[in-house]
CSV table of C-alpha atoms in Angstrom, one decimal:
chain,number,residue,atom,x,y,z
K,207,MET,CA,-8.9,-14.8,15.4
K,208,SER,CA,-8.5,-12.2,18.1
K,209,ALA,CA,-8.7,-8.5,17.7
K,210,SER,CA,-4.9,-7.9,17.8
K,211,ASP,CA,-4.7,-10.5,15.0
K,212,VAL,CA,-7.0,-8.5,12.8
K,213,GLY,CA,-5.1,-5.3,13.7
K,214,MET,CA,-1.9,-6.9,12.7
K,215,LEU,CA,-3.3,-8.0,9.4
K,216,ALA,CA,-4.7,-4.5,8.7
K,217,LEU,CA,-1.3,-2.9,9.7
K,218,ARG,CA,0.6,-5.2,7.3
K,219,VAL,CA,-1.5,-4.4,4.3
K,220,LEU,CA,-2.2,-0.8,5.1
K,221,ALA,CA,1.3,0.4,6.2
K,222,PRO,CA,3.0,0.2,2.6
K,223,VAL,CA,-0.1,1.9,1.1
K,224,LEU,CA,-0.1,4.6,3.6
K,225,VAL,CA,3.7,5.1,3.1
K,226,ILE,CA,3.1,5.3,-0.8
K,227,LEU,CA,0.2,7.8,-0.2
K,228,ILE,CA,2.6,10.0,2.1
K,229,VAL,CA,5.5,9.9,-0.4
K,230,LEU,CA,3.3,10.6,-3.5
K,231,PRO,CA,3.3,14.3,-3.3
K,232,MET,CA,7.1,14.1,-2.8
K,233,LEU,CA,7.3,12.2,-6.1
K,234,GLN,CA,5.7,15.0,-7.8
K,235,TRP,CA,8.4,17.3,-6.4
K,236,VAL,CA,11.1,14.9,-7.3
K,237,GLU,CA,9.7,14.6,-10.9
K,238,ARG,CA,9.5,18.4,-11.3
K,239,ARG,CA,12.8,19.1,-9.9
K,240,GLY,CA,14.3,16.2,-11.8
K,241,ALA,CA,12.7,17.7,-15.1
K,242,GLY,CA,14.4,20.9,-14.1
K,243,LEU,CA,17.7,19.3,-13.6
K,244,ILE,CA,17.6,17.6,-17.0
K,245,GLN,CA,16.3,20.6,-19.0
K,246,ASP,CA,18.6,22.9,-17.2
K,247,ARG,CA,16.1,25.2,-15.4
K,248,PRO,CA,15.4,25.4,-11.7
K,249,GLY,CA,12.0,23.8,-11.4
K,250,PRO,CA,9.8,24.6,-8.5
K,251,ASN,CA,11.9,26.6,-5.8
K,252,ARG,CA,9.7,29.2,-4.3
K,253,VAL,CA,7.3,27.5,-1.9
K,254,GLY,CA,9.5,26.4,1.2
K,255,PRO,CA,13.1,25.5,1.1
K,256,PHE,CA,14.0,24.1,-2.3
K,257,GLY,CA,10.3,24.2,-3.2
K,258,LEU,CA,9.8,21.3,-0.9
K,259,LEU,CA,6.3,22.6,0.3
K,260,GLN,CA,5.1,22.9,-3.5
K,261,PRO,CA,3.4,19.5,-3.4
K,262,LEU,CA,1.5,20.4,-0.2
K,263,ALA,CA,0.4,23.8,-1.8
K,264,ASP,CA,-0.7,21.9,-5.0
K,265,VAL,CA,-2.8,19.4,-3.1
K,266,VAL,CA,-4.6,22.3,-1.2
K,267,LYS,CA,-5.2,24.1,-4.4
K,268,PHE,CA,-6.7,21.0,-6.0
K,269,PHE,CA,-9.1,20.7,-3.2
K,270,MET,CA,-10.1,24.5,-3.3
K,271,LYS,CA,-10.8,24.6,-7.0
K,272,GLU,CA,-14.3,24.5,-8.6
K,273,ASP,CA,-15.3,20.9,-9.3
K,274,LEU,CA,-17.1,21.1,-12.7
K,275,ILE,CA,-19.4,18.4,-14.2
K,276,PRO,CA,-20.0,19.4,-17.9
K,277,SER,CA,-23.5,19.6,-18.8
K,278,HIS,CA,-23.4,17.0,-21.6
K,279,ALA,CA,-21.5,14.5,-19.4
K,280,ASP,CA,-22.9,11.2,-18.1
K,281,ARG,CA,-22.9,12.4,-14.5
K,282,PHE,CA,-22.6,8.9,-12.7
K,283,LEU,CA,-19.8,7.5,-14.8
K,284,TYR,CA,-18.1,10.9,-14.9
K,285,VAL,CA,-17.7,10.8,-11.1
K,286,LEU,CA,-17.1,7.2,-10.9
K,287,ALA,CA,-14.3,7.1,-13.3
K,288,PRO,CA,-11.5,8.8,-11.1
K,289,GLY,CA,-12.7,6.9,-8.1
K,290,LEU,CA,-12.3,3.7,-10.2
K,291,ALA,CA,-8.7,4.6,-11.3
K,292,THR,CA,-7.7,5.3,-7.8
K,293,PHE,CA,-9.3,2.3,-6.4
K,294,ALA,CA,-7.5,0.0,-9.0
K,295,ALA,CA,-4.1,1.8,-8.2
K,296,LEU,CA,-4.4,1.5,-4.4
K,297,THR,CA,-5.5,-2.1,-4.2
K,298,THR,CA,-2.5,-3.5,-6.4
K,299,PHE,CA,0.1,-3.4,-3.6
K,300,ALA,CA,-1.6,-5.9,-1.2
K,301,VAL,CA,0.4,-9.0,-2.6
K,302,ILE,CA,3.8,-7.6,-3.1
K,303,PRO,CA,6.3,-8.6,-0.3
K,304,TYR,CA,8.1,-5.7,1.1
K,305,GLY,CA,10.5,-7.0,3.7
K,306,ALA,CA,11.8,-10.5,5.1
K,307,THR,CA,9.9,-12.6,7.7
K,308,LEU,CA,9.5,-10.9,11.0
K,309,ASN,CA,9.4,-13.0,14.2
K,310,ILE,CA,6.9,-11.8,16.7
K,311,ARG,CA,7.0,-14.0,19.9
K,312,GLY,CA,7.9,-17.0,18.0
K,313,ASN,CA,5.3,-16.5,15.1
K,314,PRO,CA,6.7,-15.9,11.8
K,315,VAL,CA,5.2,-12.7,10.1
K,316,PRO,CA,6.1,-12.3,6.6
K,317,LEU,CA,6.1,-8.6,5.5
K,318,VAL,CA,3.6,-8.8,2.8
K,319,GLY,CA,-0.1,-7.5,2.7
K,320,ALA,CA,-1.7,-10.8,1.7
K,321,ASP,CA,0.4,-13.8,1.1
K,322,VAL,CA,-2.1,-15.4,-1.2
K,323,SER,CA,-1.3,-18.4,-3.6
K,324,ILE,CA,-2.5,-16.5,-6.6
K,325,GLY,CA,-0.5,-13.3,-6.0
K,326,ILE,CA,0.6,-12.6,-9.6
K,327,LEU,CA,-2.9,-13.3,-11.0
K,328,TYR,CA,-4.5,-11.0,-8.4
K,329,LEU,CA,-1.9,-8.3,-9.5
K,330,PHE,CA,-2.5,-8.6,-13.1
K,331,ALA,CA,-6.3,-8.8,-12.6
K,332,VAL,CA,-6.6,-5.5,-10.6
K,333,THR,CA,-4.0,-3.7,-12.8
K,334,SER,CA,-6.3,-4.5,-15.8
K,335,LEU,CA,-9.1,-2.8,-13.9
K,336,SER,CA,-7.3,0.6,-14.2
K,337,VAL,CA,-8.3,0.6,-17.9
K,338,TYR,CA,-12.0,1.1,-17.0
K,339,GLY,CA,-11.4,4.1,-15.1
K,340,ILE,CA,-9.6,5.7,-18.2
K,341,VAL,CA,-12.2,4.4,-20.8
K,342,LEU,CA,-15.1,5.4,-18.7
K,343,ALA,CA,-13.6,8.9,-18.1
K,344,GLY,CA,-13.1,9.3,-21.8
K,345,TRP,CA,-16.5,8.1,-22.8
K,346,SER,CA,-18.6,9.8,-20.0
K,347,SER,CA,-17.0,13.3,-20.6
K,348,ASN,CA,-18.7,13.5,-24.0
K,349,ASN,CA,-15.7,15.2,-25.5
K,350,LYS,CA,-14.1,13.9,-28.6
K,351,PHE,CA,-10.6,14.4,-27.2
K,352,SER,CA,-11.5,12.5,-24.2
K,353,LEU,CA,-13.2,9.8,-26.3
K,354,ILE,CA,-10.1,9.3,-28.5
K,355,GLY,CA,-7.8,9.3,-25.5
K,356,GLY,CA,-9.8,6.7,-23.8
K,357,ILE,CA,-10.1,4.5,-26.8
K,358,ARG,CA,-6.4,4.8,-27.5
K,359,SER,CA,-5.6,4.0,-24.0
K,360,SER,CA,-7.5,0.8,-23.9
K,361,ALA,CA,-6.1,-0.6,-27.2
K,362,GLN,CA,-2.5,0.4,-25.8
K,363,ILE,CA,-2.9,-1.2,-22.5
K,364,ILE,CA,-4.4,-4.6,-23.8
K,365,SER,CA,-1.8,-4.8,-26.5
K,366,TYR,CA,1.0,-4.4,-23.9
K,367,GLU,CA,-0.6,-6.5,-21.3
K,368,LEU,CA,0.0,-9.6,-23.5
K,369,ALA,CA,3.7,-9.0,-23.7
K,370,MET,CA,3.9,-8.2,-20.0
K,371,THR,CA,2.0,-11.3,-18.8
K,372,THR,CA,4.0,-13.6,-21.1
K,373,ALA,CA,7.3,-12.2,-19.8
K,374,ALA,CA,6.0,-12.6,-16.3
K,375,ALA,CA,5.2,-16.2,-17.3
K,376,GLY,CA,8.9,-16.9,-17.5
K,377,VAL,CA,9.3,-15.9,-13.7
K,378,ILE,CA,6.3,-18.1,-12.8
K,379,LEU,CA,7.8,-20.9,-14.7
K,380,ALA,CA,11.2,-20.6,-12.9
K,381,ALA,CA,9.6,-20.1,-9.4
K,382,GLY,CA,6.9,-22.8,-10.1
K,383,SER,CA,4.4,-20.6,-7.9
K,384,PHE,CA,2.1,-17.6,-8.3
K,385,ARG,CA,3.0,-16.7,-4.8
K,386,LEU,CA,5.3,-13.6,-4.7
K,387,THR,CA,7.0,-14.5,-1.5
K,388,ASP,CA,8.2,-17.8,-3.4
K,389,VAL,CA,9.4,-15.7,-6.2
K,390,VAL,CA,11.4,-13.6,-3.8
K,391,ALA,CA,12.6,-16.8,-1.9
K,392,MET,CA,13.7,-18.2,-5.3
K,393,GLN,CA,16.1,-15.3,-5.8
K,394,SER,CA,17.7,-15.1,-2.5
K,395,GLY,CA,20.1,-17.9,-2.8
K,396,SER,CA,23.6,-18.3,-4.4
K,397,TRP,CA,24.5,-16.8,-7.8
K,398,LEU,CA,27.1,-19.4,-8.5
K,399,SER,CA,25.3,-22.6,-7.7
K,400,LEU,CA,23.6,-24.9,-10.3
K,401,PRO,CA,20.7,-24.6,-10.3
K,402,TYR,CA,21.0,-20.8,-10.3
K,403,ARG,CA,19.3,-19.2,-7.4
K,404,GLY,CA,20.2,-15.3,-7.9
K,405,TRP,CA,18.3,-12.5,-9.2
K,406,THR,CA,16.0,-13.5,-12.1
K,407,VAL,CA,17.3,-10.6,-14.3
K,408,VAL,CA,20.4,-12.6,-15.2
K,409,PRO,CA,18.8,-15.5,-16.9
K,410,GLN,CA,15.8,-13.8,-18.1
K,411,LEU,CA,17.3,-10.5,-19.2
K,412,LEU,CA,15.1,-10.7,-22.3
K,413,GLY,CA,12.0,-11.1,-20.3
K,414,PHE,CA,13.0,-8.1,-18.1
K,415,VAL,CA,13.4,-5.8,-21.2
K,416,VAL,CA,10.0,-6.9,-22.5
K,417,PHE,CA,8.4,-6.4,-19.0
K,418,PHE,CA,10.2,-2.9,-18.6
K,419,VAL,CA,9.0,-1.6,-21.9
K,420,SER,CA,5.6,-2.9,-21.4
K,421,ALA,CA,5.5,-1.3,-17.9
K,422,PHE,CA,5.8,2.2,-19.5
K,423,ALA,CA,3.0,1.4,-21.8
K,424,GLU,CA,0.7,0.1,-19.0
K,425,THR,CA,1.1,3.1,-16.9
K,426,ASN,CA,0.6,5.5,-19.9
K,427,ARG,CA,4.1,7.2,-19.2
K,428,LEU,CA,6.1,8.7,-21.8
K,429,PRO,CA,7.3,7.5,-24.4
K,430,PHE,CA,3.9,5.7,-24.5
K,431,ASP,CA,1.6,8.5,-23.2
K,432,LEU,CA,-0.4,8.6,-26.4
K,433,PRO,CA,-3.8,8.7,-24.5
K,434,GLU,CA,-2.9,12.1,-23.3
K,435,ALA,CA,-0.8,13.4,-26.1
K,436,GLU,CA,-1.2,17.1,-25.5
K,437,ALA,CA,-0.2,18.1,-28.9
K,438,GLU,CA,-3.1,16.2,-30.5
K,439,LEU,CA,-5.6,15.6,-27.9
K,440,VAL,CA,-5.6,18.6,-25.5
K,441,ALA,CA,-5.2,16.3,-22.3
K,442,GLY,CA,-6.7,13.1,-23.6
K,443,TYR,CA,-9.2,11.3,-21.3
K,444,HIS,CA,-9.1,13.8,-18.6
K,445,THR,CA,-9.7,17.0,-20.7
K,446,GLU,CA,-13.0,17.7,-19.1
K,447,TYR,CA,-11.8,17.0,-15.4
K,448,SER,CA,-11.1,19.7,-12.8
K,449,ALA,CA,-10.2,20.0,-9.1
K,450,MET,CA,-9.3,16.8,-7.2
K,451,LYS,CA,-11.0,14.6,-9.7
K,452,PHE,CA,-8.4,15.7,-12.2
K,453,ALA,CA,-5.7,15.2,-9.7
K,454,MET,CA,-7.0,11.7,-8.8
K,455,PHE,CA,-5.9,10.5,-12.2
K,456,TYR,CA,-2.4,11.8,-11.8
K,457,MET,CA,-2.5,10.2,-8.4
K,458,ALA,CA,-3.4,6.9,-9.9
K,459,GLU,CA,-0.6,7.3,-12.4
K,460,TYR,CA,2.1,7.8,-9.9
K,461,ILE,CA,0.8,4.8,-7.7
K,462,ASN,CA,0.8,2.7,-10.8
K,463,VAL,CA,4.5,3.9,-11.4
K,464,VAL,CA,5.4,2.9,-7.9
K,465,VAL,CA,3.7,-0.5,-8.2
K,466,ALA,CA,5.2,-1.3,-11.5
K,467,SER,CA,8.6,-0.5,-10.1
K,468,ALA,CA,8.0,-2.7,-7.0
K,469,LEU,CA,6.8,-5.4,-9.2
K,470,MET,CA,9.8,-5.2,-11.4
K,471,VAL,CA,12.0,-5.3,-8.4
K,472,THR,CA,10.1,-8.3,-7.0
K,473,LEU,CA,9.9,-10.4,-10.2
K,474,TYR,CA,13.5,-9.6,-11.6
K,475,PHE,CA,15.7,-8.0,-9.0
K,476,GLY,CA,15.2,-10.2,-5.9
K,477,GLY,CA,12.6,-8.0,-4.0
K,478,TRP,CA,13.9,-7.2,-0.6
K,479,SER,CA,16.8,-9.7,-0.8
K,480,PHE,CA,20.4,-9.0,-1.5
K,481,PRO,CA,23.3,-11.3,-2.4
K,482,GLY,CA,24.8,-12.8,0.9
K,483,PHE,CA,22.2,-11.1,3.1
K,484,HIS,CA,19.9,-13.5,5.2
K,485,PRO,CA,18.2,-11.3,7.9
K,486,THR,CA,17.3,-12.9,11.1
K,487,SER,CA,17.2,-10.2,13.7
K,488,LEU,CA,14.8,-7.2,13.9
K,489,GLY,CA,17.6,-5.0,12.4
K,490,GLY,CA,18.0,-7.2,9.5
K,491,VAL,CA,14.3,-7.1,8.7
K,492,VAL,CA,14.3,-3.4,8.8
K,493,LEU,CA,17.3,-3.3,6.5
K,494,SER,CA,15.4,-5.7,4.1
K,495,VAL,CA,12.5,-3.2,3.9
K,496,LEU,CA,15.1,-0.5,3.2
K,497,ILE,CA,16.6,-2.3,0.4
K,498,PHE,CA,13.3,-3.0,-1.1
K,499,ALA,CA,12.5,0.8,-0.9
K,500,VAL,CA,15.8,1.9,-2.4
K,501,LYS,CA,15.4,-0.8,-5.3
K,502,THR,CA,11.9,0.4,-6.0
K,503,ALA,CA,13.0,4.2,-5.8
K,504,PHE,CA,15.6,3.7,-8.3
K,505,PHE,CA,13.1,2.3,-10.8
K,506,VAL,CA,10.5,5.1,-10.1
K,507,TRP,CA,13.5,7.6,-10.9
K,508,ILE,CA,14.2,5.7,-14.1
K,509,PHE,CA,10.5,6.3,-15.1
K,510,MET,CA,11.0,10.0,-14.5
K,511,TRP,CA,14.3,9.9,-16.3
K,512,VAL,CA,12.9,8.5,-19.4
K,513,ARG,CA,9.9,10.7,-19.3
K,514,TRP,CA,12.2,13.8,-19.7
K,515,THR,CA,14.7,12.2,-22.1
K,516,LEU,CA,12.8,10.3,-24.8
K,517,PRO,CA,10.2,11.7,-27.4
K,518,ARG,CA,6.8,10.3,-27.8
K,519,PHE,CA,6.1,7.4,-30.1
K,520,ARG,CA,3.6,7.5,-33.0
K,521,TYR,CA,0.4,5.4,-32.6
K,522,ASP,CA,1.4,2.9,-35.4
K,523,GLN,CA,4.9,2.6,-34.0
K,524,LEU,CA,3.5,1.9,-30.5
K,525,MET,CA,1.3,-0.9,-32.0
K,526,ARG,CA,4.0,-2.4,-34.1
K,527,LEU,CA,6.4,-2.5,-31.1
K,528,GLY,CA,3.9,-4.2,-29.0
K,529,TRP,CA,2.6,-6.8,-31.4
K,530,LYS,CA,5.5,-7.5,-33.7
K,531,ALA,CA,8.4,-7.1,-31.4
K,532,LEU,CA,7.6,-7.6,-27.8
K,533,LEU,CA,5.2,-10.4,-28.0
K,534,PRO,CA,7.4,-12.8,-29.9
K,535,LEU,CA,10.3,-11.8,-27.8
K,536,ALA,CA,8.3,-12.6,-24.5
K,537,LEU,CA,7.5,-16.1,-26.0
K,538,LEU,CA,11.1,-16.6,-27.0
K,539,ASN,CA,12.1,-15.7,-23.4
K,540,LEU,CA,9.4,-18.3,-22.1
K,541,PHE,CA,11.1,-21.0,-24.3
K,542,TRP,CA,14.6,-20.1,-23.1
K,543,VAL,CA,13.6,-20.3,-19.5
K,544,ALA,CA,11.8,-23.7,-20.0
K,545,GLY,CA,15.0,-24.9,-21.8
K,546,LEU,CA,17.0,-23.8,-18.7
K,547,VAL,CA,14.7,-25.6,-16.3
K,548,LEU,CA,14.8,-28.8,-18.5
K,549,TRP,CA,18.7,-28.6,-18.3
K,550,ASN,CA,18.4,-28.1,-14.5
K,551,ALA,CA,20.2,-24.8,-14.9
K,552,LEU,CA,17.4,-23.0,-13.1
G,145,MET,CA,-7.4,-20.4,3.4
G,146,ALA,CA,-10.1,-17.8,2.8
G,147,GLU,CA,-8.7,-16.1,5.9
G,148,SER,CA,-5.6,-15.1,3.8
G,149,TYR,CA,-7.7,-12.9,1.6
G,150,LEU,CA,-8.9,-10.8,4.4
G,151,PRO,CA,-6.1,-8.2,4.1
G,152,ILE,CA,-7.3,-7.6,0.5
G,153,LEU,CA,-10.9,-7.1,1.6
G,154,MET,CA,-9.4,-4.6,4.1
G,155,LEU,CA,-7.2,-2.7,1.5
G,156,MET,CA,-10.3,-2.6,-0.9
G,157,LEU,CA,-12.5,-1.0,1.7
G,158,PHE,CA,-9.8,1.5,2.5
G,159,ALA,CA,-9.3,2.4,-1.2
G,160,ILE,CA,-13.0,2.9,-1.6
G,161,GLY,CA,-12.8,5.2,1.5
G,162,ILE,CA,-10.0,7.3,0.1
G,163,ALA,CA,-11.5,7.6,-3.5
G,164,GLY,CA,-14.9,8.4,-2.0
G,165,ALA,CA,-13.6,11.0,0.4
G,166,MET,CA,-11.7,12.7,-2.3
G,167,ILE,CA,-14.5,12.9,-4.7
G,168,LEU,CA,-16.8,14.2,-1.9
G,169,LEU,CA,-14.2,16.7,-0.4
G,170,SER,CA,-13.5,18.1,-3.9
G,171,ALA,CA,-17.2,18.6,-4.7
G,172,VAL,CA,-17.9,20.2,-1.3
G,173,LEU,CA,-14.8,22.5,-0.8
G,174,GLY,CA,-14.5,24.2,-4.2
G,175,PRO,CA,-16.5,27.4,-5.1
G,176,ARG,CA,-19.7,27.1,-7.2
G,177,LEU,CA,-19.6,29.7,-10.0
G,178,ARG,CA,-21.5,27.9,-12.7
G,179,THR,CA,-22.3,29.5,-16.0
G,180,ARG,CA,-23.7,27.8,-19.2
G,181,ARG,CA,-20.6,28.5,-21.2
G,182,LYS,CA,-18.4,27.1,-18.4
G,183,LEU,CA,-20.3,23.8,-18.5
G,184,ASP,CA,-20.1,23.5,-22.2
G,185,THR,CA,-18.0,20.8,-23.9
G,186,TYR,CA,-14.5,21.8,-24.2
G,187,GLU,CA,-13.4,22.7,-27.8
G,188,SER,CA,-10.2,24.9,-27.3
G,189,GLY,CA,-12.3,28.0,-26.7
G,190,MET,CA,-14.3,27.8,-29.9
G,191,PRO,CA,-17.9,27.0,-30.4
G,192,LEU,CA,-18.4,23.3,-30.6
G,193,LEU,CA,-17.7,22.0,-34.0
G,194,ASP,CA,-19.4,18.6,-34.2
G,195,ALA,CA,-20.6,15.8,-32.3
G,196,SER,CA,-18.6,14.2,-29.5
G,197,ARG,CA,-19.4,10.6,-29.9
G,198,LYS,CA,-18.1,9.9,-33.3
G,199,ARG,CA,-17.2,6.7,-35.0
G,200,VAL,CA,-13.6,5.3,-34.1
G,201,SER,CA,-11.3,3.5,-36.5
G,202,ILE,CA,-12.3,-0.2,-37.0
G,203,GLN,CA,-8.7,-1.1,-36.1
G,204,PHE,CA,-9.4,-0.5,-32.5
G,205,PHE,CA,-12.2,-3.2,-32.7
G,206,LEU,CA,-9.8,-5.6,-34.5
G,207,ILE,CA,-7.0,-5.1,-31.8
G,208,ALA,CA,-9.7,-5.8,-29.2
G,209,MET,CA,-10.7,-9.1,-30.9
G,210,VAL,CA,-7.1,-10.3,-31.4
G,211,PHE,CA,-6.5,-9.4,-27.8
G,212,ILE,CA,-9.2,-11.8,-26.7
G,213,LEU,CA,-7.6,-14.6,-28.8
G,214,PHE,CA,-4.2,-14.1,-27.5
G,215,ASP,CA,-5.3,-13.6,-23.9
G,216,VAL,CA,-6.9,-17.0,-23.9
G,217,GLU,CA,-3.6,-18.4,-25.0
G,218,ILE,CA,-1.9,-16.8,-21.9
G,219,ALA,CA,-4.6,-18.3,-19.7
G,220,PHE,CA,-3.3,-21.7,-21.1
G,221,LEU,CA,0.3,-20.6,-20.6
G,222,TYR,CA,0.0,-19.8,-16.9
G,223,PRO,CA,-1.0,-23.1,-15.4
G,224,TRP,CA,1.4,-24.9,-17.8
G,225,ALA,CA,4.2,-22.6,-16.3
G,226,LEU,CA,3.2,-23.5,-12.9
G,227,VAL,CA,3.4,-27.2,-13.2
G,228,PHE,CA,6.3,-27.2,-15.8
G,229,ARG,CA,8.8,-28.5,-13.2
G,230,SER,CA,6.9,-31.7,-12.3
G,231,GLY,CA,6.2,-32.4,-16.1
G,232,GLY,CA,9.4,-31.8,-17.7
G,233,ALA,CA,10.2,-32.7,-21.4
G,234,PRO,CA,6.7,-34.0,-22.5
G,235,LEU,CA,5.1,-30.7,-21.3
G,236,PHE,CA,7.7,-28.7,-23.2
G,237,GLY,CA,6.8,-30.7,-26.5
G,238,GLU,CA,3.2,-30.1,-25.8
G,239,MET,CA,3.7,-26.3,-25.5
G,240,VAL,CA,5.8,-26.3,-28.7
G,241,VAL,CA,2.7,-27.9,-30.6
G,242,PHE,CA,0.2,-25.5,-29.0
G,243,LEU,CA,2.3,-22.4,-29.9
G,244,LEU,CA,3.0,-23.6,-33.4
G,245,VAL,CA,-0.8,-23.8,-33.9
G,246,LEU,CA,-1.0,-20.2,-32.5
G,247,GLY,CA,1.9,-19.2,-34.6
G,248,VAL,CA,0.0,-20.0,-37.8
G,249,GLY,CA,-2.7,-17.6,-36.7
G,250,TYR,CA,-0.3,-15.0,-35.7
G,251,ALA,CA,1.5,-15.3,-39.1
G,252,TYR,CA,-1.9,-14.9,-40.7
G,253,LEU,CA,-2.8,-11.7,-38.7
G,254,TRP,CA,0.7,-10.4,-39.5
G,255,LYS,CA,0.3,-11.1,-43.2
G,256,ASN,CA,-3.2,-9.5,-43.3
G,257,LYS,CA,-1.8,-6.4,-41.8
G,258,ALA,CA,-3.9,-6.5,-38.5
G,259,PHE,CA,-0.8,-5.0,-36.5
G,260,ASP,CA,-0.3,-2.2,-39.0
G,261,TRP,CA,-2.2,0.9,-38.3
């Protein structure tokens, strides 16, 4: 492998992550302006035109604030926790295909960080790591609010992970592969043919609903943000954090929202594909990346929309929903998909 | 084969770099005006009421145990889903039997209020 090959690999895997990191402060702006819109108030509008420079000002401020480590905290784990949360969030995007296959001097280059055969497994494995960041933050802070937030979060995340992974098993069954490029390829065919080759959301609507609800719980977003329920737990697991370490938890949450949206798009809405669109030229490939970005942005907006629209669940309701409703529904969806495959409908 | 995992390694190194740089910069750039009160455990501005590391509800441990059981079930579901196309109807029957056994355990947990908080 030559140096240019290695550079190409690095570019393919780092480009989407860099884009996410650059867009991230903007998402904060969109969320706060969106909240203003929904709650009939202006939102941030003082720093720069339309408040567009507000996120930049926030980042500078986060860096310049005093970085406290409480005297009773477990210093090593306290510092490690936000790093772990950020690490887990940043590494998930590697296996998600974000565009069609590019042709460079006759060599096909699929636009995906790492086209590995265990894509979905890798994704769920790394996503599960993020719970360690939250639990360690809660425990090492040596604060009861943090501890309760961390414990709640771990119970919530593992409960909804079951429903989420079972729902995703339906997609794996239909695709017959863990490779996410295969999942997208499966969905880029005709919607009218038998077996069906359109977006997965049509035959697996039930699975999508389960996955969608679980994604909110997995990212600790409202209506499932019990770990940081400010009315009961001050700020939950990051009560004791300040300066950039505090911001890193928010950063990880936003990246997780983007990844969850991208994953929903990839598994259920055809990824970068669009009905009747088969890119071959360079322009087509660029268009496919844009399609993927627009679909993902749509789901990110839904995450924000829901946050400012729905009230928070109670903890017993949360657990009941996860174990008594979503898990059986996810299994039902799996049987439905297996039946469809047996009848050659999928 | 192992070569296709190289980008993941690159991304992991990149992520460690970003996370490390943020923690380091934050610690270096901010002011240092420490007082004993400021470093105390947060308790909404009051003196600390009781210990921080208290016992938590047994329900959390129960959920964790049940999770392990069901997660193993999913570990079986995934390879089954992967090869289902080549297996067909017999595989479907086997999974029905497997999930029936699991369903008995699930019904037992439900009846014993393991999912009720």
